[in-house]
Structure formats: C-alpha cells, structure tokens
mmCIF file of C-alpha atoms in Angstrom:
data_model
loop_
_atom_site.group_PDB
_atom_site.id
_atom_site.type_symbol
_atom_site.label_atom_id
_atom_site.label_comp_id
_atom_site.label_asym_id
_atom_site.label_seq_id
_atom_site.Cartn_x
_atom_site.Cartn_y
_atom_site.Cartn_z
ATOM 1 C CA LYS A 754 137.570 135.745 108.049
ATOM 2 C CA GLN A 755 141.087 134.549 107.732
ATOM 3 C CA LYS A 756 142.652 134.095 104.445
ATOM 4 C CA VAL A 757 144.263 130.759 104.686
ATOM 5 C CA LEU A 758 145.125 127.945 102.273
ATOM 6 C CA ASN A 759 144.250 125.013 104.677
ATOM 7 C CA PRO A 760 141.222 125.194 106.874
ATOM 8 C CA LEU A 761 143.100 123.918 109.925
ATOM 9 C CA GLN A 762 145.274 127.133 109.957
ATOM 10 C CA SER A 763 142.184 129.118 110.745
ATOM 11 C CA VAL A 764 141.661 127.381 113.984
ATOM 12 C CA GLN A 765 145.351 127.726 115.137
ATOM 13 C CA GLY A 766 145.338 128.945 118.761
ATOM 14 C CA ASN A 767 141.492 128.994 118.997
ATOM 15 C CA LEU A 768 140.889 125.496 120.280
ATOM 16 C CA THR A 769 141.427 124.223 123.862
ATOM 17 C CA GLY A 770 143.440 120.966 123.966
ATOM 18 C CA VAL A 771 144.334 121.233 120.192
ATOM 19 C CA THR A 772 147.761 121.858 119.018
ATOM 20 C CA VAL A 773 148.145 123.147 115.397
ATOM 21 C CA VAL A 774 151.649 123.844 113.984
ATOM 22 C CA SER A 775 151.898 125.423 110.569
ATOM 23 C CA SER A 776 154.800 125.307 108.087
ATOM 24 C CA ASP A 777 155.790 128.103 105.836
ATOM 25 C CA ALA A 778 156.359 125.669 103.028
ATOM 26 C CA PRO A 779 153.666 126.373 100.280
ATOM 27 C CA GLY A 780 150.944 123.571 100.092
ATOM 28 C CA SER A 781 152.014 121.968 103.382
ATOM 29 C CA GLN A 782 149.330 120.587 105.649
ATOM 30 C CA PRO A 783 149.475 121.752 109.362
ATOM 31 C CA SER A 784 150.147 119.249 112.038
ATOM 32 C CA PHE A 785 146.874 118.958 114.003
ATOM 33 C CA ILE A 786 147.207 117.088 117.388
ATOM 34 C CA ILE A 787 144.325 116.486 119.728
ATOM 35 C CA ARG A 788 144.994 115.858 123.558
ATOM 36 C CA GLY A 789 148.693 115.593 123.021
ATOM 37 C CA ALA A 790 150.942 113.410 120.727
ATOM 38 C CA ASN A 791 150.508 109.625 121.021
ATOM 39 C CA SER A 792 153.578 108.808 118.671
ATOM 40 C CA LEU A 793 156.716 110.337 117.576
ATOM 41 C CA VAL A 794 155.632 109.889 114.071
ATOM 42 C CA ASP A 795 153.469 112.639 113.023
ATOM 43 C CA ARG A 796 151.077 110.885 110.614
ATOM 44 C CA GLU A 797 150.319 108.502 113.429
ATOM 45 C CA ASN A 798 148.798 111.408 115.506
ATOM 46 C CA LYS A 799 146.362 112.541 112.718
ATOM 47 C CA PRO A 800 142.734 112.869 113.746
ATOM 48 C CA LEU A 801 139.863 111.484 111.541
ATOM 49 C CA PHE A 802 138.363 114.045 109.237
ATOM 50 C CA VAL A 803 134.593 113.814 108.568
ATOM 51 C CA VAL A 804 133.283 116.208 105.795
ATOM 52 C CA ASP A 805 129.490 116.328 105.426
ATOM 53 C CA GLY A 806 129.447 112.833 106.810
ATOM 54 C CA ILE A 807 132.122 111.238 104.686
ATOM 55 C CA ARG A 808 135.453 110.101 106.280
ATOM 56 C CA GLN A 809 138.580 111.511 104.768
ATOM 57 C CA ASN A 810 142.280 111.002 105.363
ATOM 58 C CA ASN A 811 143.107 114.684 104.655
ATOM 59 C CA ILE A 812 141.424 117.971 103.682
ATOM 60 C CA ASN A 813 144.154 119.389 101.424
ATOM 61 C CA ASN A 814 141.757 119.698 98.656
ATOM 62 C CA LEU A 815 138.965 121.250 100.586
ATOM 63 C CA ASN A 816 138.420 125.064 99.832
ATOM 64 C CA SER A 817 138.438 127.043 103.031
ATOM 65 C CA SER A 818 135.537 129.418 101.896
ATOM 66 C CA ASN A 819 133.233 126.348 101.459
ATOM 67 C CA ILE A 820 133.248 125.680 105.176
ATOM 68 C CA GLU A 821 130.390 126.554 107.446
ATOM 69 C CA SER A 822 131.593 125.131 110.696
ATOM 70 C CA ILE A 823 134.303 123.031 112.270
ATOM 71 C CA GLU A 824 133.659 120.883 115.290
ATOM 72 C CA VAL A 825 136.281 118.905 117.317
ATOM 73 C CA LEU A 826 135.507 115.726 119.155
ATOM 74 C CA LYS A 827 138.263 114.911 121.567
ATOM 75 C CA ASP A 828 136.678 112.552 124.336
ATOM 76 C CA ALA A 829 135.217 109.209 124.518
ATOM 77 C CA SER A 830 132.236 110.178 122.365
ATOM 78 C CA ALA A 831 134.578 110.158 119.355
ATOM 79 C CA LEU A 832 135.285 106.498 119.776
ATOM 80 C CA ALA A 833 131.744 105.653 120.526
ATOM 81 C CA ILE A 834 130.570 107.190 117.229
ATOM 82 C CA TYR A 835 133.419 106.444 114.867
ATOM 83 C CA GLY A 836 135.344 103.539 116.415
ATOM 84 C CA ASN A 837 139.137 103.014 116.507
ATOM 85 C CA GLU A 838 139.668 105.399 113.732
ATOM 86 C CA ALA A 839 138.823 108.210 116.111
ATOM 87 C CA SER A 840 141.598 107.224 118.525
ATOM 88 C CA ASN A 841 143.259 110.523 117.855
ATOM 89 C CA GLY A 842 139.989 112.512 117.796
ATOM 90 C CA VAL A 843 137.601 113.695 115.045
ATOM 91 C CA VAL A 844 137.341 116.806 113.148
ATOM 92 C CA ILE A 845 133.830 117.403 111.755
ATOM 93 C CA ILE A 846 133.454 119.871 109.000
ATOM 94 C CA THR A 847 130.324 120.971 107.536
ATOM 95 C CA THR A 848 130.123 122.825 104.288
ATOM 96 C CA LYS A 849 127.944 125.683 103.224
ATOM 97 C CA LYS A 850 124.474 125.144 101.796
ATOM 98 C CA THR A 851 122.546 128.050 100.439
ATOM 99 C CA LYS A 852 118.755 128.158 100.585
ATOM 100 C CA GLY A 853 116.809 130.134 98.023
ATOM 101 C CA ASP A 854 117.292 131.342 94.591
ATOM 102 C CA LEU A 855 120.524 130.998 92.697
ATOM 103 C CA VAL A 856 123.329 133.120 94.122
ATOM 104 C CA VAL A 857 126.609 133.664 92.283
ATOM 105 C CA SER A 858 129.675 134.960 94.205
ATOM 106 C CA VAL A 859 133.354 135.680 93.410
ATOM 107 C CA ASP A 860 135.937 136.308 96.090
ATOM 108 C CA SER A 861 139.574 137.012 95.307
ATOM 109 C CA TYR A 862 142.605 138.384 97.128
ATOM 110 C CA VAL A 863 146.369 138.724 96.651
ATOM 111 C CA GLY A 864 149.169 139.210 99.160
ATOM 112 C CA LEU A 865 152.749 139.543 99.744
ATOM 113 C CA ARG A 866 155.182 137.847 102.056
ATOM 114 C CA THR A 867 158.563 139.201 103.548
ATOM 115 C CA PRO A 868 160.664 137.850 106.322
ATOM 116 C CA LEU A 869 159.771 139.487 109.613
ATOM 117 C CA LYS A 870 163.380 139.961 110.620
ATOM 118 C CA ILE A 871 166.851 139.115 108.972
ATOM 119 C CA VAL A 872 170.078 138.743 110.977
ATOM 120 C CA GLU A 873 172.391 141.460 109.792
ATOM 121 C CA MET A 874 175.344 140.238 107.788
ATOM 122 C CA ALA A 875 178.889 141.419 108.466
ATOM 123 C CA PRO A 876 180.313 143.417 105.528
ATOM 124 C CA SER A 877 183.465 141.886 103.679
ATOM 125 C CA ASN A 878 185.986 144.324 105.328
ATOM 126 C CA LEU A 879 184.847 143.372 108.807
ATOM 127 C CA TYR A 880 184.828 139.561 107.689
ATOM 128 C CA ALA A 881 188.382 140.038 106.626
ATOM 129 C CA GLN A 882 189.353 141.815 109.753
ATOM 130 C CA TYR A 883 187.911 138.949 112.071
ATOM 131 C CA THR A 884 189.312 136.199 109.905
ATOM 132 C CA ASN A 885 192.891 137.800 110.195
ATOM 133 C CA LEU A 886 192.334 138.040 114.035
ATOM 134 C CA ALA A 887 191.242 134.323 114.358
ATOM 135 C CA ASN A 888 193.940 133.074 112.196
ATOM 136 C CA LYS A 889 196.731 135.560 113.626
ATOM 137 C CA THR A 890 197.613 136.611 110.034
ATOM 138 C CA VAL A 891 197.171 139.398 107.464
ATOM 139 C CA LEU A 892 196.079 136.993 104.739
ATOM 140 C CA LEU A 893 193.066 138.973 103.823
ATOM 141 C CA SER A 894 193.047 142.706 102.921
ATOM 142 C CA GLN A 895 190.486 144.865 104.674
ATOM 143 C CA ASP A 896 189.719 146.678 101.514
ATOM 144 C CA GLN A 897 187.731 143.904 99.645
ATOM 145 C CA PRO A 898 186.558 144.503 96.269
ATOM 146 C CA VAL A 899 183.427 142.293 96.678
ATOM 147 C CA ASN A 900 180.759 142.756 99.386
ATOM 148 C CA THR A 901 178.083 140.151 98.857
ATOM 149 C CA ASN A 902 175.027 139.994 101.147
ATOM 150 C CA TRP A 903 174.098 136.438 100.318
ATOM 151 C CA ILE A 904 170.655 136.608 102.329
ATOM 152 C CA ASN A 905 169.576 139.362 99.810
ATOM 153 C CA GLU A 906 170.564 137.078 97.041
ATOM 154 C CA VAL A 907 168.520 133.986 97.944
ATOM 155 C CA VAL A 908 165.629 135.614 99.631
ATOM 156 C CA ARG A 909 162.910 137.475 97.539
ATOM 157 C CA MET A 910 159.482 138.970 98.016
ATOM 158 C CA GLY A 911 156.927 136.172 98.400
ATOM 159 C CA GLN A 912 153.433 136.365 96.907
ATOM 160 C CA TYR A 913 150.162 134.564 96.695
ATOM 161 C CA SER A 914 146.858 135.002 95.106
ATOM 162 C CA ASN A 915 143.424 133.321 95.366
ATOM 163 C CA ILE A 916 140.204 133.427 93.368
ATOM 164 C CA ASP A 917 136.948 131.685 94.262
ATOM 165 C CA LEU A 918 133.758 131.299 92.188
ATOM 166 C CA ASN A 919 130.640 129.814 93.920
ATOM 167 C CA LEU A 920 127.040 129.069 92.545
ATOM 168 C CA SER A 921 124.343 127.812 94.990
ATOM 169 C CA GLY A 922 120.809 127.837 95.624
ATOM 170 C CA SER A 923 117.876 125.493 96.324
ATOM 171 C CA SER A 924 114.303 124.722 95.548
ATOM 172 C CA GLU A 925 111.585 122.821 97.479
ATOM 173 C CA LYS A 926 113.193 119.423 96.747
ATOM 174 C CA HIS A 927 116.719 120.167 95.584
ATOM 175 C CA THR A 928 119.718 121.956 97.126
ATOM 176 C CA TYR A 929 122.714 122.534 94.918
ATOM 177 C CA SER A 930 126.163 124.216 94.976
ATOM 178 C CA PHE A 931 129.229 124.500 92.734
ATOM 179 C CA ASN A 932 132.545 125.842 93.566
ATOM 180 C CA VAL A 933 135.799 126.413 91.646
ATOM 181 C CA ASN A 934 139.045 127.774 93.332
ATOM 182 C CA ASN A 935 142.437 128.631 92.199
ATOM 183 C CA TYR A 936 145.301 129.251 94.605
ATOM 184 C CA GLU A 937 148.852 130.220 93.593
ATOM 185 C CA GLU A 938 151.938 130.929 95.883
ATOM 186 C CA THR A 939 155.659 131.593 95.593
ATOM 187 C CA SER A 940 157.574 131.511 98.714
ATOM 188 C CA ILE A 941 160.442 133.768 99.857
ATOM 189 C CA VAL A 942 163.007 131.227 98.717
ATOM 190 C CA GLY A 943 161.407 130.589 95.285
ATOM 191 C CA ALA A 944 159.282 127.414 96.021
ATOM 192 C CA LYS A 945 156.119 127.402 93.895
ATOM 193 C CA TYR A 946 152.734 125.865 94.758
ATOM 194 C CA SER A 947 149.315 125.982 92.722
ATOM 195 C CA ARG A 948 146.117 124.279 93.466
ATOM 196 C CA VAL A 949 142.662 124.144 91.633
ATOM 197 C CA THR A 950 139.760 122.583 93.325
ATOM 198 C CA ALA A 951 136.239 121.980 92.203
ATOM 199 C CA ARG A 952 133.418 120.897 94.274
ATOM 200 C CA LEU A 953 129.836 119.765 93.302
ATOM 201 C CA TYR A 954 127.040 119.209 95.779
ATOM 202 C CA ASN A 955 123.471 117.991 95.086
ATOM 203 C CA ASP A 956 120.759 117.079 97.689
ATOM 204 C CA PHE A 957 117.545 115.762 96.412
ATOM 205 C CA LYS A 958 114.392 115.158 98.606
ATOM 206 C CA ILE A 959 112.690 112.374 96.978
ATOM 207 C CA THR A 960 109.956 111.883 99.612
ATOM 208 C CA ASP A 961 109.486 113.090 103.102
ATOM 209 C CA LYS A 962 111.486 110.070 104.443
ATOM 210 C CA LEU A 963 113.972 109.524 101.628
ATOM 211 C CA LYS A 964 116.709 111.957 100.612
ATOM 212 C CA LEU A 965 119.598 111.407 97.981
ATOM 213 C CA THR A 966 122.851 113.314 98.536
ATOM 214 C CA ALA A 967 125.615 113.299 95.995
ATOM 215 C CA SER A 968 128.954 115.260 96.277
ATOM 216 C CA LEU A 969 132.077 115.421 94.219
ATOM 217 C CA ASN A 970 135.351 117.066 95.617
ATOM 218 C CA SER A 971 138.327 117.062 93.373
ATOM 219 C CA GLY A 972 141.761 118.875 93.461
ATOM 220 C CA PHE A 973 144.841 119.336 91.255
ATOM 221 C CA THR A 974 148.175 120.464 92.679
ATOM 222 C CA ASN A 975 151.434 121.389 91.066
ATOM 223 C CA GLN A 976 154.394 121.961 93.497
ATOM 224 C CA THR A 977 158.073 123.025 92.776
ATOM 225 C CA ALA A 978 159.944 122.524 96.148
ATOM 226 C CA LYS A 979 163.166 124.424 97.267
ATOM 227 C CA ASP A 980 165.615 123.424 99.893
ATOM 228 C CA ALA A 981 164.861 125.539 103.034
ATOM 229 C CA GLY A 982 168.565 124.933 104.116
ATOM 230 C CA LYS A 983 169.747 127.451 101.513
ATOM 231 C CA ILE A 984 168.988 130.381 103.991
ATOM 232 C CA THR A 985 171.340 128.608 106.577
ATOM 233 C CA ASP A 986 173.931 128.198 103.751
ATOM 234 C CA ALA A 987 173.701 131.957 102.899
ATOM 235 C CA TYR A 988 174.442 132.882 106.396
ATOM 236 C CA LYS A 989 177.565 130.718 106.478
ATOM 237 C CA MET A 990 178.768 131.913 103.119
ATOM 238 C CA PRO A 991 181.604 134.601 103.201
ATOM 239 C CA SER A 992 180.696 137.985 101.954
ATOM 240 C CA ILE A 993 184.072 138.317 100.138
ATOM 241 C CA VAL A 994 182.770 135.581 97.528
ATOM 242 C CA PRO A 995 181.131 137.225 94.546
ATOM 243 C CA VAL A 996 177.839 136.003 93.045
ATOM 244 C CA TYR A 997 178.252 133.714 90.142
#
C-alpha cells in the first residue's frame, strides 16, 4: 500500500522489537536493527535477508511491488535454522507468484517533496542591525541593497517517479513471472538517484517429488550525491551577500 523505494521502509513503526531508521538521501538503505544494536558500527547490526529461500546481503535491488510478505525471526529459532549468520535476526521475504493465465499489469506514480518546515531567515536590514549591536559599531548600513534568502537558493522542489511492469502466470507444471521497474528521484538539495531492476522467476514441476526453481534478480543504479551540509551552510551565510 505504501509507495516506498526500499521494502524495509514499509515496515517502519509496524514491527515490535524492530528499529527502522530511514534517511532522506535518495537510494539509501534504511538501518534495520532487531532486538537492539549489538555494535556501534551499523553494518555489523544488519540482519540476514532471505528472499525466496536465497540468502542475500542486502535487498536494495528488490522491487517492493514484487513482495508478497515479510517475516522477521528475532529469537533463538533464527540461529537454529540459519546458524551464526542469523545472530542479528533474519528477515524472510516471499515474492508474489501468480496462479492461472498470463496477467500483465502496469503500475506507476509520481510525487513531489518539499521541506515540512524551514526556519525563517532574518532579512539583511535586521542582520545589519544585530551585527552593529554585537560589535558596538555602525559599520553596516541598515539600508542594504541585497537581501538574499540562502535557504531558498539551495532548496528546491524534490520529485520522484516510478513505473512497474509485471507479467506472470502459471500452468499445471510451470509458474513464471517477469518484472521490470524504473525509479528516479531528485532530492530537495539536488541529489539524483535512478534505479532499473529486472526479475525473472521460473518454477518447473518435473515430477510429483522433483521441482526446479530458477530466478534472476538484477539491478542497475546511477547516483549523484550532494553534500547535505549545504543547508547548514545556507543558514550561516549572511543575507547581505549576493548570489554569485
């Protein structure tokens, strides 16, 4: 129901004993901690991800719309089944598998992002007045020719878009699905992220006791990072300085 890039964001605040901390940085993977942190290093607190029975280090390239269910093991049963790799818990993900004739579906959405609240910036005449009072001087005129709001200069309207194509179906002895997803995002400070994922799944029933499953999940990402400290710098920049 939730339109999120990473599947872990959809369970934030919904699982007891699980802490999920998301970042606003485009393409970032949320911190997922089960039963509290065991280390000050975030990567050493990562759980084991198991997607359709296959162990994975991360699920950044897993399309959220492909997921049927998410189950979290956080007690001794995780160690009993998966060994020491499950010391930080296990996240079991099951993907969707359609039964019946071929079904083709397309899902897309677009969205905009803006800051919830921005601290009001002092105008240049007020900045000059306070500076003169602090320095006990009249160095700066209160009739300033420039009045720059630096927050408005560095913050812009963020946007994101997603399109998802899925083909799936099954016969008496064959279940199949193919999914292609494209996600693009630009943050409020200009950082850009794009991701294309493709997933192919085939399940063959050879005999009543023998089954062959083959799956391929691939992803391609392109990311242009921006220094998040630019917002802090904009708060500190005097409004009497013109934009150059």
